[in-house]
Tab-separated table of C-alpha atoms and ligand atoms in Angstrom:
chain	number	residue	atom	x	y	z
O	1	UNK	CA	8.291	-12.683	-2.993
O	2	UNK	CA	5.383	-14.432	-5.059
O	3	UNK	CA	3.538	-11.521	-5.169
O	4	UNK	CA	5.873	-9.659	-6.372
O	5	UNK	CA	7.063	-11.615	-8.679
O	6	UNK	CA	3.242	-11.572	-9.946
O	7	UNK	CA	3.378	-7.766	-9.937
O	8	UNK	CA	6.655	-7.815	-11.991
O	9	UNK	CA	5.363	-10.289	-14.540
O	10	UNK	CA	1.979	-7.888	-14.575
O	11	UNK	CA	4.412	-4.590	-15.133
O	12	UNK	CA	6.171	-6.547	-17.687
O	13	UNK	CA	3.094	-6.970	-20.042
O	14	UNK	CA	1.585	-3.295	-19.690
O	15	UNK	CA	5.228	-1.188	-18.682
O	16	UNK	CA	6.798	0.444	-16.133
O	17	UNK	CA	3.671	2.991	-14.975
O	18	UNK	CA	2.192	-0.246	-13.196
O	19	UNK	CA	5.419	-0.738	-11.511
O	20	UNK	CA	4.411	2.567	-9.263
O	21	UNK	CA	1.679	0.302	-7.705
O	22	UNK	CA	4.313	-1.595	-5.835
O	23	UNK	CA	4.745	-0.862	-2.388
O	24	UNK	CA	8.411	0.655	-1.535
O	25	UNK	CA	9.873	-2.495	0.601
O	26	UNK	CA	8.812	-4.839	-2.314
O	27	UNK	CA	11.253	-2.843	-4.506
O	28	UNK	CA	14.106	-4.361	-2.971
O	29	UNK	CA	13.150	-7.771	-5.038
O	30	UNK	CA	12.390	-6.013	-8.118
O	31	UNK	CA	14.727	-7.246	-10.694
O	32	UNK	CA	15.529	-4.012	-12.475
O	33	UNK	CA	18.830	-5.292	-14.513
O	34	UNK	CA	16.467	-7.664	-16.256
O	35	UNK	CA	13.438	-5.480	-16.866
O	36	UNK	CA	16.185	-2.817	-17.998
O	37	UNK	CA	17.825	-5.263	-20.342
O	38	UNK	CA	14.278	-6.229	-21.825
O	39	UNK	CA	13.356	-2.909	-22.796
O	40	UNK	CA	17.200	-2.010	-24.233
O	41	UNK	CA	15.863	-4.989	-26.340
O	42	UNK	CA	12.793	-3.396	-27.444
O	43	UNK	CA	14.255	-0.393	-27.730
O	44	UNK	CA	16.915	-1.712	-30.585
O	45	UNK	CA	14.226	-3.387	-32.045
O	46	UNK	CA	11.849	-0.806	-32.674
O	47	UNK	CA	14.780	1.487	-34.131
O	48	UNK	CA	14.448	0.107	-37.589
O	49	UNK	CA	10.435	0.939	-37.357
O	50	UNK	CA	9.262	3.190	-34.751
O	51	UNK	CA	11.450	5.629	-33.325
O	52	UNK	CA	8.579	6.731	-30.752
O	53	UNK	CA	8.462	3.429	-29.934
O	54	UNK	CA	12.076	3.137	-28.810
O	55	UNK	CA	11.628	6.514	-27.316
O	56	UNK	CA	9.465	5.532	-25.015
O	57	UNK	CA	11.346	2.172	-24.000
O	58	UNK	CA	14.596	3.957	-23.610
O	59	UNK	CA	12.376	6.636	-21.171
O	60	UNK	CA	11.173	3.651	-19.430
O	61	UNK	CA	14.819	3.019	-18.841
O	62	UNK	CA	15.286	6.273	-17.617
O	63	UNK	CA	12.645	5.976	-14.992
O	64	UNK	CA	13.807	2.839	-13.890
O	65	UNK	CA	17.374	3.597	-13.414
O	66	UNK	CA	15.947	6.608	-11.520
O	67	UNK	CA	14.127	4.542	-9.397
O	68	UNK	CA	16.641	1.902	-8.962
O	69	UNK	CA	19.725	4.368	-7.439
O	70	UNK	CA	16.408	6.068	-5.074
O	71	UNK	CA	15.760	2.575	-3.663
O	72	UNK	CA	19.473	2.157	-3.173
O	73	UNK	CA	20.275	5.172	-1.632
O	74	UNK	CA	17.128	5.360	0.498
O	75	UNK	CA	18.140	1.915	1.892
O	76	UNK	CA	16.146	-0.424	0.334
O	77	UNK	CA	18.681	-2.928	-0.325
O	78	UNK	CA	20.055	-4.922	1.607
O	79	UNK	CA	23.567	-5.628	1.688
O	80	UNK	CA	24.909	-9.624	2.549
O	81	UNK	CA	26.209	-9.337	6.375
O	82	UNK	CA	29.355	-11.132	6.526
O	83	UNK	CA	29.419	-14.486	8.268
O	84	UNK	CA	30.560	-13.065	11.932
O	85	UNK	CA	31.896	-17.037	12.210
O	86	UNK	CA	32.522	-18.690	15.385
O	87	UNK	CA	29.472	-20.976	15.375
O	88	UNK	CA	28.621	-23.899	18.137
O	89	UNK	CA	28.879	-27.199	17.208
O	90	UNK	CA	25.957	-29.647	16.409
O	91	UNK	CA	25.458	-31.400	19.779
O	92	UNK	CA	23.344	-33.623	21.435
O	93	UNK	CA	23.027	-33.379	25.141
O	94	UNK	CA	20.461	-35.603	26.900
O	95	UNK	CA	19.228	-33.330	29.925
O	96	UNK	CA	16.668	-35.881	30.565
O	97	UNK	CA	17.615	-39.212	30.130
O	98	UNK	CA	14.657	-41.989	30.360
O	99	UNK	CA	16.025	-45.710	31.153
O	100	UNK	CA	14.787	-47.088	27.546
O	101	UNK	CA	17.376	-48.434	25.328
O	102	UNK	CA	17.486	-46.140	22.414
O	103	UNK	CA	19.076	-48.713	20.124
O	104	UNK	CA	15.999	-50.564	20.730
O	105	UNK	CA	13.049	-47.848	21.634
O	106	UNK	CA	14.468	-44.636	20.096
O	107	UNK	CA	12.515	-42.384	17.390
O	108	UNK	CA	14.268	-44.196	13.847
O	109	UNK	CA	13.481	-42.825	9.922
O	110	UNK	CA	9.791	-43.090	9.292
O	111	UNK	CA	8.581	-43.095	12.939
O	112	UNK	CA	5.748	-39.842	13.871
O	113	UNK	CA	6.997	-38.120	16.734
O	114	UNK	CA	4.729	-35.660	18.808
O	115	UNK	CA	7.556	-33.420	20.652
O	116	UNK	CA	7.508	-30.690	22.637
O	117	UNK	CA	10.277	-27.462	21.868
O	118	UNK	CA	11.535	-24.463	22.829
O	119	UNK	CA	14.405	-22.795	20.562
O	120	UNK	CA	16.620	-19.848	21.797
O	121	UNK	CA	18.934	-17.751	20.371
O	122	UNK	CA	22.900	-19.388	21.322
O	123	UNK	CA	23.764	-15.372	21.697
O	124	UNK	CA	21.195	-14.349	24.057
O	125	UNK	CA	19.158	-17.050	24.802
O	126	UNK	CA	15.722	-15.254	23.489
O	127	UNK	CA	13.111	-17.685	22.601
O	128	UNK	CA	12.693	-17.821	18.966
O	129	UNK	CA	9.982	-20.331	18.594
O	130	UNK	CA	8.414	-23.062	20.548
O	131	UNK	CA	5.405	-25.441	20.467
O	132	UNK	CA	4.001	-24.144	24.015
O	133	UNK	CA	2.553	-20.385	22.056
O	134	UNK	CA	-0.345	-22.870	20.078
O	135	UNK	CA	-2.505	-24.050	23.063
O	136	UNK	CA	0.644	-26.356	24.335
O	137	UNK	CA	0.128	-28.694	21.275
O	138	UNK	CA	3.259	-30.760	20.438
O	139	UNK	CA	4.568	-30.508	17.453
O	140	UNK	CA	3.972	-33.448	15.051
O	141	UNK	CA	6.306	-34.478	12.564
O	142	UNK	CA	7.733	-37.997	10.309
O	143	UNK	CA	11.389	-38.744	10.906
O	144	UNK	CA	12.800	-38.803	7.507
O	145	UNK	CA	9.758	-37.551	5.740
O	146	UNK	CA	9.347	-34.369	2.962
O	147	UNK	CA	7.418	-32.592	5.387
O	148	UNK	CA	10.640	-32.119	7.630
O	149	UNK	CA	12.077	-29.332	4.963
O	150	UNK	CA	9.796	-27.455	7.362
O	151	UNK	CA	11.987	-27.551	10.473
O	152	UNK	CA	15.312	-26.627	10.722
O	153	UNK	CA	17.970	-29.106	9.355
O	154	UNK	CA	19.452	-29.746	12.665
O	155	UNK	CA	15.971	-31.387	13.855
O	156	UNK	CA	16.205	-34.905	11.892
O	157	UNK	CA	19.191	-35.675	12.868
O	158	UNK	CA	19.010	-34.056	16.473
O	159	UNK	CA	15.673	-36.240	17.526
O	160	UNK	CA	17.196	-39.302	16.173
O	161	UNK	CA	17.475	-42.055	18.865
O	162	UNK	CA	14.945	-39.483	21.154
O	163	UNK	CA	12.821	-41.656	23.958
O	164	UNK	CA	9.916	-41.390	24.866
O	165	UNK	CA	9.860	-38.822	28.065
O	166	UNK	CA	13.501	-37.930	27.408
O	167	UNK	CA	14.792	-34.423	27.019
O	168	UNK	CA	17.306	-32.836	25.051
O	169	UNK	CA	19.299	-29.953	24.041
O	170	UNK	CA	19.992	-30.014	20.202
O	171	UNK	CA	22.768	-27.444	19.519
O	172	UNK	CA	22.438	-26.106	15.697
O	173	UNK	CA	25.052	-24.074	14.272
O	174	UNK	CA	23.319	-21.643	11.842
O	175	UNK	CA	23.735	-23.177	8.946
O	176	UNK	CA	21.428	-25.996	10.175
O	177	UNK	CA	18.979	-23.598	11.183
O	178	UNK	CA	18.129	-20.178	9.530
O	179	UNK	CA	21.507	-19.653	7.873
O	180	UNK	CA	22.230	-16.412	5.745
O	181	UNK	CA	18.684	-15.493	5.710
O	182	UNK	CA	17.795	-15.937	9.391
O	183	UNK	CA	14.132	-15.691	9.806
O	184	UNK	CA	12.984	-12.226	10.317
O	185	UNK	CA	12.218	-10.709	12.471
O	186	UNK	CA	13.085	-13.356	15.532
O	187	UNK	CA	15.912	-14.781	14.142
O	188	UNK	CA	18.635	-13.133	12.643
O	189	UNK	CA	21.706	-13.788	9.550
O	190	UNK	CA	23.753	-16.456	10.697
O	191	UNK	CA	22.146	-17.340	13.982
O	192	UNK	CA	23.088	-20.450	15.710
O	193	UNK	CA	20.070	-21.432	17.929
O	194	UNK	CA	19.774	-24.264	20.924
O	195	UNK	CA	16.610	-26.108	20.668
O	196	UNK	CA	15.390	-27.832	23.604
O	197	UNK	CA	13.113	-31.199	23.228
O	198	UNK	CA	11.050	-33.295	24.923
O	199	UNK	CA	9.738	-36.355	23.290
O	200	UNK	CA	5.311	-36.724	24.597
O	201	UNK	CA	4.930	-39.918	22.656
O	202	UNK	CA	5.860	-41.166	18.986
O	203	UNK	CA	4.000	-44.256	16.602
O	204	UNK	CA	6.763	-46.176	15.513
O	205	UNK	CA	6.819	-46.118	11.698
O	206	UNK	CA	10.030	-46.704	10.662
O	207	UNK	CA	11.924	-50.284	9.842
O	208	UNK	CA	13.068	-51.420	13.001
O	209	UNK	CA	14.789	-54.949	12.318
O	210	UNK	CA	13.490	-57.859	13.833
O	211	UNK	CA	15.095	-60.182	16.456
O	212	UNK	CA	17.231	-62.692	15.140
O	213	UNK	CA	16.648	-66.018	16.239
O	214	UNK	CA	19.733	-67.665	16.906
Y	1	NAG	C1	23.829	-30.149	28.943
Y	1	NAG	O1	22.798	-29.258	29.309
Y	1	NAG	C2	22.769	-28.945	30.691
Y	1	NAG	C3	21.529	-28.116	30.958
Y	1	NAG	O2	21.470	-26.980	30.154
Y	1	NAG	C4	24.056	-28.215	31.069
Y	1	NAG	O3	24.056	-27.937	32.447
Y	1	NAG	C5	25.241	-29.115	30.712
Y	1	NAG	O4	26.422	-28.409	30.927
Y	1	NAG	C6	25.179	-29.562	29.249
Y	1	NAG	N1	26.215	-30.518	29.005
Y	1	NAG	C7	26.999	-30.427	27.937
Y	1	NAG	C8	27.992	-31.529	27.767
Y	1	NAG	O5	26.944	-29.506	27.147
Protein backbone atom coordinates (compact mmCIF):
# COMPACT_ATOMS: atom_id res chain seq x y z
CA UNK A 1 0.00 0.00 0.00
CA UNK A 2 2.92 2.56 0.84
CA UNK A 3 4.45 2.01 -2.20
CA UNK A 4 1.86 2.61 -4.02
CA UNK A 5 0.72 5.28 -2.56
CA UNK A 6 4.42 6.65 -3.36
CA UNK A 7 3.89 5.68 -7.01
CA UNK A 8 0.51 7.55 -7.08
CA UNK A 9 1.87 10.69 -5.48
CA UNK A 10 4.98 10.26 -8.19
CA UNK A 11 2.19 9.87 -11.22
CA UNK A 12 0.46 12.75 -9.76
CA UNK A 13 3.40 15.27 -10.28
CA UNK A 14 4.54 14.06 -13.91
CA UNK A 15 0.78 12.41 -15.27
CA UNK A 16 -0.77 9.47 -16.03
CA UNK A 17 2.16 7.84 -18.56
CA UNK A 18 4.08 6.99 -15.18
CA UNK A 19 1.04 5.35 -13.92
CA UNK A 20 1.86 2.39 -16.67
CA UNK A 21 4.91 1.57 -14.42
CA UNK A 22 2.62 0.13 -11.83
CA UNK A 23 2.35 -3.41 -11.64
CA UNK A 24 -1.38 -4.77 -12.47
CA UNK A 25 -2.36 -6.10 -8.74
CA UNK A 26 -1.27 -2.65 -7.32
CA UNK A 27 -4.05 -1.13 -9.50
CA UNK A 28 -6.62 -2.35 -7.33
CA UNK A 29 -5.46 0.54 -4.66
CA UNK A 30 -5.10 3.11 -7.20
CA UNK A 31 -7.47 5.81 -6.37
CA UNK A 32 -8.72 6.69 -9.83
CA UNK A 33 -12.01 8.85 -8.72
CA UNK A 34 -9.54 11.23 -7.13
CA UNK A 35 -6.80 11.39 -9.74
CA UNK A 36 -9.88 11.70 -12.26
CA UNK A 37 -11.42 14.52 -10.29
CA UNK A 38 -7.90 16.34 -10.13
CA UNK A 39 -7.39 16.48 -13.67
CA UNK A 40 -11.40 17.49 -14.45
CA UNK A 41 -9.91 20.33 -12.25
CA UNK A 42 -7.10 21.12 -14.41
CA UNK A 43 -8.88 20.59 -17.20
CA UNK A 44 -11.58 23.57 -16.32
CA UNK A 45 -8.84 25.51 -15.38
CA UNK A 46 -6.79 25.57 -18.30
CA UNK A 47 -10.03 26.28 -20.52
CA UNK A 48 -9.80 29.99 -20.08
CA UNK A 49 -5.89 29.72 -21.29
CA UNK A 50 -4.78 26.68 -22.95
CA UNK A 51 -7.10 24.60 -24.70
CA UNK A 52 -4.18 21.95 -25.46
CA UNK A 53 -3.67 22.00 -22.09
CA UNK A 54 -7.15 20.83 -21.12
CA UNK A 55 -6.95 18.56 -24.05
CA UNK A 56 -4.54 16.67 -22.80
CA UNK A 57 -6.00 16.45 -19.09
CA UNK A 58 -9.38 15.49 -20.34
CA UNK A 59 -7.28 12.55 -22.58
CA UNK A 60 -5.66 11.67 -19.42
CA UNK A 61 -9.18 11.11 -18.24
CA UNK A 62 -9.89 9.09 -21.02
CA UNK A 63 -7.05 6.73 -20.40
CA UNK A 64 -7.81 6.41 -16.97
CA UNK A 65 -11.40 5.61 -17.17
CA UNK A 66 -10.16 3.08 -19.77
CA UNK A 67 -7.99 1.62 -17.47
CA UNK A 68 -10.19 1.76 -14.53
CA UNK A 69 -13.39 -0.46 -16.17
CA UNK A 70 -10.11 -3.04 -17.61
CA UNK A 71 -9.02 -3.50 -13.98
CA UNK A 72 -12.63 -4.02 -13.03
CA UNK A 73 -13.62 -6.30 -15.46
CA UNK A 74 -10.37 -8.28 -15.48
CA UNK A 75 -10.93 -8.80 -11.71
CA UNK A 76 -8.82 -6.62 -10.07
CA UNK A 77 -11.12 -5.46 -7.53
CA UNK A 78 -12.15 -6.89 -4.98
CA UNK A 79 -15.56 -6.93 -3.87
CA UNK A 80 -16.42 -6.82 0.34
CA UNK A 81 -17.48 -10.64 1.16
CA UNK A 82 -20.40 -10.47 3.29
CA UNK A 83 -20.01 -11.31 6.95
CA UNK A 84 -21.03 -15.26 6.61
CA UNK A 85 -21.93 -14.58 10.66
CA UNK A 86 -22.16 -17.26 13.10
CA UNK A 87 -18.90 -16.55 14.95
CA UNK A 88 -17.57 -18.45 18.34
CA UNK A 89 -17.55 -16.74 21.32
CA UNK A 90 -14.46 -15.23 23.14
CA UNK A 91 -13.55 -18.03 25.59
CA UNK A 92 -11.11 -18.98 27.89
CA UNK A 93 -10.57 -22.61 28.53
CA UNK A 94 -7.67 -23.65 30.80
CA UNK A 95 -6.47 -27.10 29.21
CA UNK A 96 -3.63 -26.97 31.53
CA UNK A 97 -4.26 -25.75 34.74
CA UNK A 98 -1.02 -25.15 37.12
CA UNK A 99 -1.95 -25.04 41.06
CA UNK A 100 -0.82 -21.15 41.36
CA UNK A 101 -3.41 -18.78 42.41
CA UNK A 102 -3.95 -16.54 39.50
CA UNK A 103 -5.43 -13.74 41.60
CA UNK A 104 -2.14 -13.74 43.17
CA UNK A 105 0.57 -15.17 40.44
CA UNK A 106 -1.27 -14.55 37.13
CA UNK A 107 0.25 -12.42 34.08
CA UNK A 108 -1.55 -8.61 35.15
CA UNK A 109 -1.18 -5.13 32.78
CA UNK A 110 2.47 -4.30 32.45
CA UNK A 111 3.92 -7.77 33.21
CA UNK A 112 6.46 -9.38 29.98
CA UNK A 113 5.24 -12.63 29.17
CA UNK A 114 7.39 -15.16 27.05
CA UNK A 115 4.48 -17.62 25.67
CA UNK A 116 4.38 -20.23 23.53
CA UNK A 117 1.25 -20.41 20.55
CA UNK A 118 -0.23 -22.14 18.05
CA UNK A 119 -3.41 -20.49 16.22
CA UNK A 120 -5.82 -22.52 13.94
CA UNK A 121 -8.43 -21.76 11.84
CA UNK A 122 -12.13 -22.43 14.11
CA UNK A 123 -13.38 -23.84 10.44
CA UNK A 124 -10.77 -26.27 9.73
CA UNK A 125 -8.42 -26.23 12.28
CA UNK A 126 -5.28 -25.27 9.83
CA UNK A 127 -2.51 -23.69 11.65
CA UNK A 128 -2.33 -20.13 10.84
CA UNK A 129 0.59 -19.02 12.85
CA UNK A 130 2.56 -20.16 15.78
CA UNK A 131 5.79 -19.36 17.70
CA UNK A 132 7.29 -23.06 17.16
CA UNK A 133 8.21 -22.05 12.89
CA UNK A 134 11.20 -19.39 14.46
CA UNK A 135 13.67 -21.89 16.08
CA UNK A 136 10.87 -22.67 18.97
CA UNK A 137 11.41 -19.11 20.41
CA UNK A 138 8.46 -17.91 22.56
CA UNK A 139 6.93 -15.14 21.74
CA UNK A 140 7.65 -12.05 23.91
CA UNK A 141 5.27 -9.48 24.56
CA UNK A 142 4.06 -6.48 27.56
CA UNK A 143 0.55 -7.02 28.85
CA UNK A 144 -1.08 -3.77 28.24
CA UNK A 145 1.69 -2.25 26.25
CA UNK A 146 1.58 -0.35 22.46
CA UNK A 147 3.48 -3.06 21.12
CA UNK A 148 0.39 -5.48 21.58
CA UNK A 149 -1.51 -3.67 18.41
CA UNK A 150 0.73 -6.36 16.93
CA UNK A 151 -1.22 -9.44 18.04
CA UNK A 152 -4.60 -10.05 17.60
CA UNK A 153 -7.07 -8.21 19.96
CA UNK A 154 -8.25 -11.31 21.56
CA UNK A 155 -4.55 -11.91 23.03
CA UNK A 156 -4.56 -9.14 25.96
CA UNK A 157 -7.37 -10.01 27.28
CA UNK A 158 -7.11 -13.90 26.59
CA UNK A 159 -3.50 -14.23 28.56
CA UNK A 160 -4.80 -12.21 31.35
CA UNK A 161 -4.61 -14.13 34.70
CA UNK A 162 -2.20 -16.89 32.49
CA UNK A 163 0.32 -18.97 35.02
CA UNK A 164 3.24 -19.79 34.65
CA UNK A 165 3.26 -23.53 32.96
CA UNK A 166 -0.49 -23.27 32.36
CA UNK A 167 -2.16 -23.83 29.04
CA UNK A 168 -4.95 -22.43 27.32
CA UNK A 169 -7.29 -22.26 24.53
CA UNK A 170 -8.24 -18.56 23.73
CA UNK A 171 -11.31 -18.66 21.41
CA UNK A 172 -11.38 -15.28 19.15
CA UNK A 173 -14.28 -14.53 17.14
CA UNK A 174 -12.97 -12.71 14.01
CA UNK A 175 -13.43 -9.55 14.82
CA UNK A 176 -10.77 -9.93 17.57
CA UNK A 177 -8.51 -11.41 15.22
CA UNK A 178 -8.13 -10.63 11.43
CA UNK A 179 -11.65 -9.30 10.91
CA UNK A 180 -12.85 -8.09 7.35
CA UNK A 181 -9.43 -8.14 6.05
CA UNK A 182 -8.24 -11.55 7.27
CA UNK A 183 -4.61 -11.86 6.71
CA UNK A 184 -3.79 -13.18 3.37
CA UNK A 185 -3.03 -15.61 2.35
CA UNK A 186 -3.41 -17.94 5.75
CA UNK A 187 -6.17 -16.36 7.11
CA UNK A 188 -9.14 -15.43 5.47
CA UNK A 189 -12.33 -12.41 5.70
CA UNK A 190 -14.01 -12.93 8.78
CA UNK A 191 -12.10 -15.82 10.25
CA UNK A 192 -12.60 -16.75 13.78
CA UNK A 193 -9.35 -18.52 14.92
CA UNK A 194 -8.56 -20.69 18.34
CA UNK A 195 -5.25 -19.85 19.69
CA UNK A 196 -3.66 -22.21 21.93
CA UNK A 197 -1.08 -20.90 24.81
CA UNK A 198 1.29 -21.93 27.00
CA UNK A 199 2.80 -19.53 29.40
CA UNK A 200 7.32 -20.51 29.56
CA UNK A 201 7.89 -17.82 32.11
CA UNK A 202 6.84 -13.99 32.52
CA UNK A 203 8.84 -10.84 34.70
CA UNK A 204 6.21 -9.41 36.60
CA UNK A 205 5.89 -5.74 35.61
CA UNK A 206 2.69 -4.72 36.30
CA UNK A 207 1.12 -3.11 39.76
CA UNK A 208 0.32 -5.93 41.76
CA UNK A 209 -1.07 -4.45 45.19
CA UNK A 210 0.62 -5.13 48.21
CA UNK A 211 -0.56 -7.15 51.28
CA UNK A 212 -2.51 -5.33 53.62
CA UNK A 213 -1.52 -5.54 57.02
CA UNK A 214 -4.37 -5.90 59.13
C1 LIG B 1 -11.43 -27.14 26.45
O1 LIG B 1 -10.47 -27.67 25.56
C2 LIG B 1 -10.38 -29.08 25.59
C3 LIG B 1 -9.22 -29.50 24.72
O2 LIG B 1 -9.33 -29.00 23.42
C4 LIG B 1 -11.71 -29.69 25.13
O3 LIG B 1 -11.64 -31.09 25.20
C5 LIG B 1 -12.82 -29.16 26.05
O4 LIG B 1 -14.05 -29.60 25.56
C6 LIG B 1 -12.81 -27.63 26.11
N1 LIG B 1 -13.76 -27.20 27.09
C7 LIG B 1 -14.62 -26.22 26.84
C8 LIG B 1 -15.50 -25.82 27.97
O5 LIG B 1 -14.71 -25.69 25.75
Amino acid sequence: MKAVSVLVAVCLAVGVSCAKDMKEEDWEHFDFDMEIKRKAGQAKINLKTDHDASLKYIDDILNLAIKWKRIIKDGLVKKDIPDPGNHIPFSINITEPTDCDPAVDGAIMGDILRVHYVGSLALDEKVVDTSFKTGSVPQKLILGSQSMKNFPACWEPGLQGICKGERRIVACPSELAFGKEGMPPFVGPYADIYYSFSLVDYTQRGMRNMPTEL
